[in-house]
mmCIF file of C-alpha atoms in Angstrom:
data_model
loop_
_atom_site.group_PDB
_atom_site.id
_atom_site.type_symbol
_atom_site.label_atom_id
_atom_site.label_comp_id
_atom_site.label_asym_id
_atom_site.label_seq_id
_atom_site.Cartn_x
_atom_site.Cartn_y
_atom_site.Cartn_z
ATOM 1 C CA VAL A 9 0.000 0.000 0.000
ATOM 2 C CA LYS A 10 2.856 2.364 0.816
ATOM 3 C CA SER A 11 4.483 1.663 -2.557
ATOM 4 C CA ILE A 12 1.235 2.244 -4.442
ATOM 5 C CA ASP A 13 0.661 5.480 -2.544
ATOM 6 C CA GLU A 14 4.138 6.720 -3.436
ATOM 7 C CA SER A 15 3.958 5.744 -7.109
ATOM 8 C CA LEU A 16 0.504 7.269 -7.580
ATOM 9 C CA GLY A 17 1.758 10.426 -5.908
ATOM 10 C CA GLN A 18 4.623 10.581 -8.417
ATOM 11 C CA ILE A 19 2.169 10.231 -11.299
ATOM 12 C CA MET A 20 -0.046 13.001 -9.946
ATOM 13 C CA ASP A 21 2.939 15.289 -9.347
ATOM 14 C CA ARG A 22 4.126 14.671 -12.910
ATOM 15 C CA LEU A 23 0.719 15.463 -14.392
ATOM 16 C CA LYS A 24 0.615 18.747 -12.479
ATOM 17 C CA ALA A 25 4.193 19.646 -13.420
ATOM 18 C CA LYS A 26 3.417 19.084 -17.110
ATOM 19 C CA GLY A 27 0.204 21.093 -16.955
ATOM 20 C CA LEU A 28 -1.898 18.035 -17.780
ATOM 21 C CA ALA A 29 -3.827 17.658 -14.522
ATOM 22 C CA GLU A 30 -6.796 19.735 -15.697
ATOM 23 C CA ASN A 31 -7.184 17.601 -18.811
ATOM 24 C CA THR A 32 -6.671 14.131 -17.304
ATOM 25 C CA ILE A 33 -8.963 11.620 -15.629
ATOM 26 C CA VAL A 34 -7.343 9.200 -13.170
ATOM 27 C CA PHE A 35 -8.980 5.881 -12.248
ATOM 28 C CA PHE A 36 -7.625 4.089 -9.182
ATOM 29 C CA TYR A 37 -9.045 0.583 -9.104
ATOM 30 C CA SER A 38 -8.281 -2.913 -7.868
ATOM 31 C CA ASP A 39 -9.100 -5.956 -9.996
ATOM 32 C CA ASN A 40 -9.945 -8.181 -7.001
ATOM 33 C CA GLY A 41 -9.937 -8.451 -3.228
ATOM 34 C CA GLY A 42 -6.946 -9.356 -1.124
ATOM 35 C CA VAL A 43 -5.441 -12.850 -0.900
ATOM 36 C CA GLU A 44 -6.165 -14.074 2.627
ATOM 37 C CA ARG A 45 -4.721 -17.575 2.268
ATOM 38 C CA THR A 46 -1.189 -16.141 2.332
ATOM 39 C CA GLY A 47 -1.819 -14.705 5.796
ATOM 40 C CA PHE A 48 -0.705 -11.218 4.735
ATOM 41 C CA THR A 49 -4.108 -9.604 4.144
ATOM 42 C CA SER A 50 -7.583 -9.537 5.620
ATOM 43 C CA ASN A 51 -10.792 -8.506 3.891
ATOM 44 C CA ASN A 52 -12.843 -8.375 7.110
ATOM 45 C CA PRO A 53 -15.711 -7.788 7.494
ATOM 46 C CA LEU A 54 -16.170 -9.028 3.931
ATOM 47 C CA ARG A 55 -16.279 -12.762 3.305
ATOM 48 C CA SER A 56 -13.598 -14.676 1.401
ATOM 49 C CA GLU A 57 -10.882 -13.418 -0.954
ATOM 50 C CA LYS A 58 -9.454 -13.125 -4.463
ATOM 51 C CA THR A 59 -10.807 -15.641 -7.049
ATOM 52 C CA HIS A 60 -14.025 -16.104 -5.051
ATOM 53 C CA GLY A 61 -17.399 -14.558 -5.812
ATOM 54 C CA TYR A 62 -18.088 -13.311 -2.308
ATOM 55 C CA GLU A 63 -17.664 -9.624 -1.497
ATOM 56 C CA GLY A 64 -14.147 -10.140 -0.165
ATOM 57 C CA GLY A 65 -13.103 -11.161 -3.660
ATOM 58 C CA THR A 66 -15.147 -8.720 -5.728
ATOM 59 C CA ARG A 67 -15.842 -5.534 -3.741
ATOM 60 C CA VAL A 68 -12.807 -3.342 -4.325
ATOM 61 C CA PRO A 69 -11.659 0.293 -4.037
ATOM 62 C CA LEU A 70 -12.534 2.665 -6.874
ATOM 63 C CA ILE A 71 -11.432 6.307 -6.837
ATOM 64 C CA VAL A 72 -11.886 8.621 -9.820
ATOM 65 C CA TRP A 73 -10.220 12.039 -9.972
ATOM 66 C CA GLY A 74 -10.347 14.735 -12.603
ATOM 67 C CA PRO A 75 -12.045 17.897 -13.909
ATOM 68 C CA GLY A 76 -15.824 17.962 -13.568
ATOM 69 C CA ILE A 77 -15.828 15.168 -10.993
ATOM 70 C CA VAL A 78 -17.254 15.841 -7.551
ATOM 71 C CA ALA A 79 -14.436 16.339 -5.040
ATOM 72 C CA ASN A 80 -14.446 14.219 -1.878
ATOM 73 C CA GLY A 81 -17.719 12.596 -2.894
ATOM 74 C CA THR A 82 -18.765 9.035 -2.150
ATOM 75 C CA CYS A 83 -21.186 6.723 -3.932
ATOM 76 C CA LYS A 84 -22.706 3.386 -2.921
ATOM 77 C CA VAL A 85 -24.122 2.404 -6.330
ATOM 78 C CA PRO A 86 -22.458 -0.865 -7.485
ATOM 79 C CA VAL A 87 -20.424 -0.510 -10.680
ATOM 80 C CA THR A 88 -18.244 -2.883 -12.668
ATOM 81 C CA GLY A 89 -15.147 -2.847 -14.878
ATOM 82 C CA PRO A 90 -17.044 -2.914 -18.218
ATOM 83 C CA ASP A 91 -18.487 0.491 -17.246
ATOM 84 C CA PHE A 92 -15.090 2.122 -17.715
ATOM 85 C CA PHE A 93 -15.087 2.137 -21.536
ATOM 86 C CA PRO A 94 -18.385 4.036 -21.988
ATOM 87 C CA THR A 95 -17.442 6.291 -19.064
ATOM 88 C CA LEU A 96 -14.120 7.298 -20.622
ATOM 89 C CA LEU A 97 -15.803 7.941 -23.969
ATOM 90 C CA ASP A 98 -18.402 10.121 -22.258
ATOM 91 C CA LEU A 99 -15.771 12.080 -20.327
ATOM 92 C CA ALA A 100 -13.752 12.609 -23.513
ATOM 93 C CA GLY A 101 -16.790 13.737 -25.468
ATOM 94 C CA ILE A 102 -16.571 10.843 -27.938
ATOM 95 C CA SER A 103 -19.874 9.403 -29.125
ATOM 96 C CA LEU A 104 -20.567 5.711 -29.473
ATOM 97 C CA GLU A 105 -21.556 6.407 -33.064
ATOM 98 C CA ALA A 106 -18.068 7.780 -33.745
ATOM 99 C CA VAL A 107 -16.472 4.665 -32.266
ATOM 100 C CA GLU A 108 -18.820 2.454 -34.277
ATOM 101 C CA ASN A 109 -17.939 4.265 -37.521
ATOM 102 C CA ALA A 110 -14.200 4.126 -36.829
ATOM 103 C CA SER A 111 -14.157 0.491 -35.711
ATOM 104 C CA ILE A 112 -12.327 -2.094 -37.804
ATOM 105 C CA ASN A 113 -13.659 -4.942 -35.611
ATOM 106 C CA ASN A 114 -17.392 -4.492 -36.274
ATOM 107 C CA PHE A 115 -17.994 -2.769 -32.945
ATOM 108 C CA SER A 116 -21.689 -2.189 -32.364
ATOM 109 C CA LYS A 117 -23.019 0.206 -29.771
ATOM 110 C CA GLU A 118 -26.026 -2.112 -29.426
ATOM 111 C CA LYS A 119 -23.769 -4.803 -27.979
ATOM 112 C CA LEU A 120 -21.844 -2.547 -25.634
ATOM 113 C CA ASP A 121 -21.310 -3.904 -22.130
ATOM 114 C CA GLY A 122 -21.447 -1.382 -19.309
ATOM 115 C CA VAL A 123 -22.900 2.113 -18.945
ATOM 116 C CA SER A 124 -21.415 5.554 -18.429
ATOM 117 C CA LEU A 125 -20.752 6.429 -14.800
ATOM 118 C CA VAL A 126 -20.572 10.174 -15.471
ATOM 119 C CA PRO A 127 -23.838 10.980 -13.607
ATOM 120 C CA LEU A 128 -22.443 9.214 -10.523
ATOM 121 C CA LEU A 129 -19.089 10.996 -10.848
ATOM 122 C CA LYS A 130 -20.943 14.315 -10.923
ATOM 123 C CA GLY A 131 -22.933 13.380 -7.832
ATOM 124 C CA ASP A 132 -26.280 12.897 -9.586
ATOM 125 C CA THR A 133 -27.423 9.361 -8.768
ATOM 126 C CA SER A 134 -30.971 10.128 -9.976
ATOM 127 C CA ALA A 135 -29.668 10.520 -13.554
ATOM 128 C CA PHE A 136 -27.914 7.152 -13.537
ATOM 129 C CA HIS A 137 -29.703 4.199 -15.126
ATOM 130 C CA ARG A 138 -28.441 0.747 -16.022
ATOM 131 C CA GLU A 139 -30.546 -1.143 -18.550
ATOM 132 C CA ASN A 140 -29.595 -4.694 -19.487
ATOM 133 C CA ASP A 141 -32.404 -6.294 -21.455
ATOM 134 C CA PRO A 142 -34.383 -3.633 -23.395
ATOM 135 C CA GLU A 143 -37.373 -5.982 -23.540
ATOM 136 C CA SER A 144 -37.688 -6.200 -19.751
ATOM 137 C CA SER A 145 -37.160 -3.935 -16.782
ATOM 138 C CA ALA A 146 -36.711 -6.881 -14.393
ATOM 139 C CA ASP A 147 -32.927 -6.749 -14.598
ATOM 140 C CA ASP A 148 -32.532 -2.964 -14.671
ATOM 141 C CA GLY A 149 -29.659 -1.968 -12.425
ATOM 142 C CA ALA A 150 -28.306 -5.518 -12.171
ATOM 143 C CA ILE A 151 -24.640 -6.399 -12.658
ATOM 144 C CA PHE A 152 -23.376 -9.878 -13.473
ATOM 145 C CA TRP A 153 -20.261 -11.991 -13.544
ATOM 146 C CA HIS A 154 -19.491 -15.520 -14.637
ATOM 147 C CA VAL A 155 -16.517 -17.752 -13.785
ATOM 148 C CA PRO A 156 -16.873 -21.107 -15.603
ATOM 149 C CA HIS A 157 -13.534 -22.536 -14.484
ATOM 150 C CA TYR A 158 -11.594 -23.597 -11.391
ATOM 151 C CA LYS A 159 -9.212 -21.186 -9.705
ATOM 152 C CA HIS A 160 -9.397 -21.919 -5.986
ATOM 153 C CA SER A 161 -13.145 -21.362 -6.288
ATOM 154 C CA ALA A 162 -15.576 -23.783 -7.875
ATOM 155 C CA PRO A 163 -17.175 -22.460 -11.115
ATOM 156 C CA TYR A 164 -19.980 -20.008 -10.380
ATOM 157 C CA SER A 165 -22.180 -17.219 -11.730
ATOM 158 C CA ALA A 166 -23.613 -14.284 -9.805
ATOM 159 C CA VAL A 167 -25.932 -11.311 -10.065
ATOM 160 C CA ILE A 168 -26.437 -8.262 -7.844
ATOM 161 C CA ARG A 169 -29.656 -6.289 -8.164
ATOM 162 C CA ASP A 170 -30.414 -3.525 -5.715
ATOM 163 C CA LYS A 171 -29.324 -4.872 -2.323
ATOM 164 C CA HIS A 172 -29.556 -8.580 -3.110
ATOM 165 C CA LYS A 173 -26.938 -10.947 -4.461
ATOM 166 C CA TYR A 174 -27.639 -14.388 -5.877
ATOM 167 C CA MET A 175 -24.831 -16.875 -6.533
ATOM 168 C CA ARG A 176 -25.097 -20.167 -8.361
ATOM 169 C CA TYR A 177 -22.270 -22.699 -8.062
ATOM 170 C CA TRP A 178 -21.989 -25.211 -10.873
ATOM 171 C CA GLU A 179 -21.218 -28.134 -8.555
ATOM 172 C CA ASP A 180 -23.740 -29.922 -6.399
ATOM 173 C CA HIS A 181 -23.931 -29.547 -2.634
ATOM 174 C CA ASP A 182 -21.953 -32.675 -1.730
ATOM 175 C CA ASN A 183 -19.049 -31.831 -4.034
ATOM 176 C CA LEU A 184 -18.879 -28.294 -2.662
ATOM 177 C CA GLN A 185 -18.829 -29.543 0.904
ATOM 178 C CA ASN A 186 -16.097 -32.086 0.172
ATOM 179 C CA ARG A 187 -13.662 -29.882 -1.737
ATOM 180 C CA ARG A 188 -10.171 -30.460 -0.411
ATOM 181 C CA GLU A 189 -8.546 -27.032 -0.694
ATOM 182 C CA THR A 190 -8.535 -25.312 2.697
ATOM 183 C CA GLU A 191 -9.328 -21.946 1.124
ATOM 184 C CA ASP A 192 -12.550 -23.434 -0.255
ATOM 185 C CA GLY A 193 -14.021 -23.846 3.186
ATOM 186 C CA TYR A 194 -16.390 -20.980 2.387
ATOM 187 C CA PHE A 195 -18.856 -23.032 0.381
ATOM 188 C CA MET A 196 -22.269 -23.913 1.681
ATOM 189 C CA SER A 197 -24.543 -24.971 -1.185
ATOM 190 C CA GLU A 198 -24.989 -24.521 -4.896
ATOM 191 C CA ASN A 199 -27.496 -21.668 -4.390
ATOM 192 C CA GLU A 200 -26.850 -18.680 -2.145
ATOM 193 C CA LEU A 201 -28.860 -15.464 -1.700
ATOM 194 C CA TYR A 202 -27.808 -12.567 0.511
ATOM 195 C CA ASP A 203 -29.076 -9.140 1.519
ATOM 196 C CA LEU A 204 -25.885 -7.085 1.219
ATOM 197 C CA THR A 205 -27.334 -4.232 3.260
ATOM 198 C CA SER A 206 -28.029 -6.224 6.411
ATOM 199 C CA ASN A 207 -25.534 -9.026 5.731
ATOM 200 C CA THR A 208 -22.507 -7.411 4.108
ATOM 201 C CA GLY A 209 -20.319 -10.253 5.344
ATOM 202 C CA GLU A 210 -22.579 -12.817 3.607
ATOM 203 C CA SER A 211 -22.961 -14.931 6.717
ATOM 204 C CA ALA A 212 -23.971 -18.472 5.786
ATOM 205 C CA ASP A 213 -26.549 -18.396 8.600
ATOM 206 C CA GLU A 214 -28.430 -15.691 6.685
ATOM 207 C CA ASN A 215 -28.639 -17.378 3.292
ATOM 208 C CA LEU A 216 -32.108 -16.350 2.054
ATOM 209 C CA TYR A 217 -32.371 -18.872 -0.771
ATOM 210 C CA ASN A 218 -34.851 -21.142 1.017
ATOM 211 C CA SER A 219 -36.599 -18.497 3.112
ATOM 212 C CA ASP A 220 -37.440 -16.199 0.159
ATOM 213 C CA PRO A 221 -38.052 -18.551 -2.780
ATOM 214 C CA ALA A 222 -39.881 -15.932 -4.895
ATOM 215 C CA LEU A 223 -36.935 -13.515 -4.805
ATOM 216 C CA ALA A 224 -34.486 -16.379 -5.343
ATOM 217 C CA LYS A 225 -36.381 -17.542 -8.435
ATOM 218 C CA ASP A 226 -36.615 -13.998 -9.786
ATOM 219 C CA LEU A 227 -32.851 -13.437 -9.528
ATOM 220 C CA GLU A 228 -32.106 -16.924 -10.823
ATOM 221 C CA ASN A 229 -34.198 -16.210 -13.943
ATOM 222 C CA ILE A 230 -32.466 -12.876 -14.449
ATOM 223 C CA LEU A 231 -29.052 -14.508 -14.156
ATOM 224 C CA PHE A 232 -29.908 -17.387 -16.495
ATOM 225 C CA ASN A 233 -31.413 -15.008 -19.084
ATOM 226 C CA TRP A 234 -28.210 -12.974 -19.036
ATOM 227 C CA LEU A 235 -26.040 -16.078 -19.413
ATOM 228 C CA ARG A 236 -28.060 -17.058 -22.492
ATOM 229 C CA SER A 237 -27.958 -13.544 -23.938
ATOM 230 C CA VAL A 238 -24.155 -13.419 -23.880
ATOM 231 C CA ASP A 239 -23.781 -17.038 -24.973
ATOM 232 C CA ALA A 240 -21.786 -17.765 -21.821
ATOM 233 C CA LYS A 241 -19.508 -20.777 -21.923
ATOM 234 C CA MET A 242 -20.502 -23.253 -19.251
ATOM 235 C CA PRO A 243 -18.316 -25.733 -17.342
ATOM 236 C CA THR A 244 -18.538 -29.314 -18.553
ATOM 237 C CA ALA A 245 -17.891 -32.578 -16.751
ATOM 238 C CA VAL A 246 -14.516 -34.224 -17.292
ATOM 239 C CA LYS A 247 -14.511 -37.995 -17.684
ATOM 240 C CA PHE A 248 -11.292 -39.738 -16.709
ATOM 241 C CA LYS A 249 -10.300 -43.016 -18.339
ATOM 242 C CA THR A 250 -8.277 -45.610 -16.492
ATOM 243 C CA SER A 251 -5.176 -46.471 -18.470
ATOM 244 C CA THR A 252 -4.638 -50.090 -19.517
ATOM 245 C CA ASN A 253 -0.940 -49.439 -19.959
ATOM 246 C CA PRO A 254 0.864 -50.697 -16.803
ATOM 247 C CA SER A 255 3.677 -48.220 -17.381
ATOM 248 C CA VAL A 256 1.301 -45.266 -17.036
ATOM 249 C CA SER A 257 0.607 -44.175 -13.496
ATOM 250 C CA LYS A 258 -3.018 -43.956 -12.458
#
């Protein structure tokens, strides 16, 4: 943290010395939560760590500085990395139509992920709107992520809408409970639903999946519709064959 603070300070000093500070936007962002299994960091009171879908692995610092941005302001609206591209275009005064016309990779503004965060950066949360599926308002404001592979965590998908977060693990309950890695001791079941306002730490004792089945089904449908809309790649079972060659270790 000390090193990052010093290096960012050098960048800011350089921008000011070159007269570029009034024409530059700085994003300070972390790609994931801290790694607790090394013993060097703690994400308390958030649950879990890097590579996991719980808040300790996904809720990270984001600071934006620059002209036209509210100074010393704070915002609790959830945002995500794909929002940066449309935000930077908006701040630079570049239209999506201009990007579409200049694209050599068939970029289409209709398929753009993310929304501009400029209203939030200016302190106007009422002007901010996130629309996912134009044919339905059910998933308005929702953000998604999908991890179809193993990296300490079992494969999972998740959605946050308003204050609620639904997670779906793509292993069944018994497999999740019997995973051998010590850092995977966070798992409870293949379906988890949390109220992030009252249960920021995602306590397993307050999993709402069974106690609020209507909300769980609503968020599950929203998540599954999104997975289909982006043609998400799903994890597949691996079948191991026993070798008949005695020289090959089993």
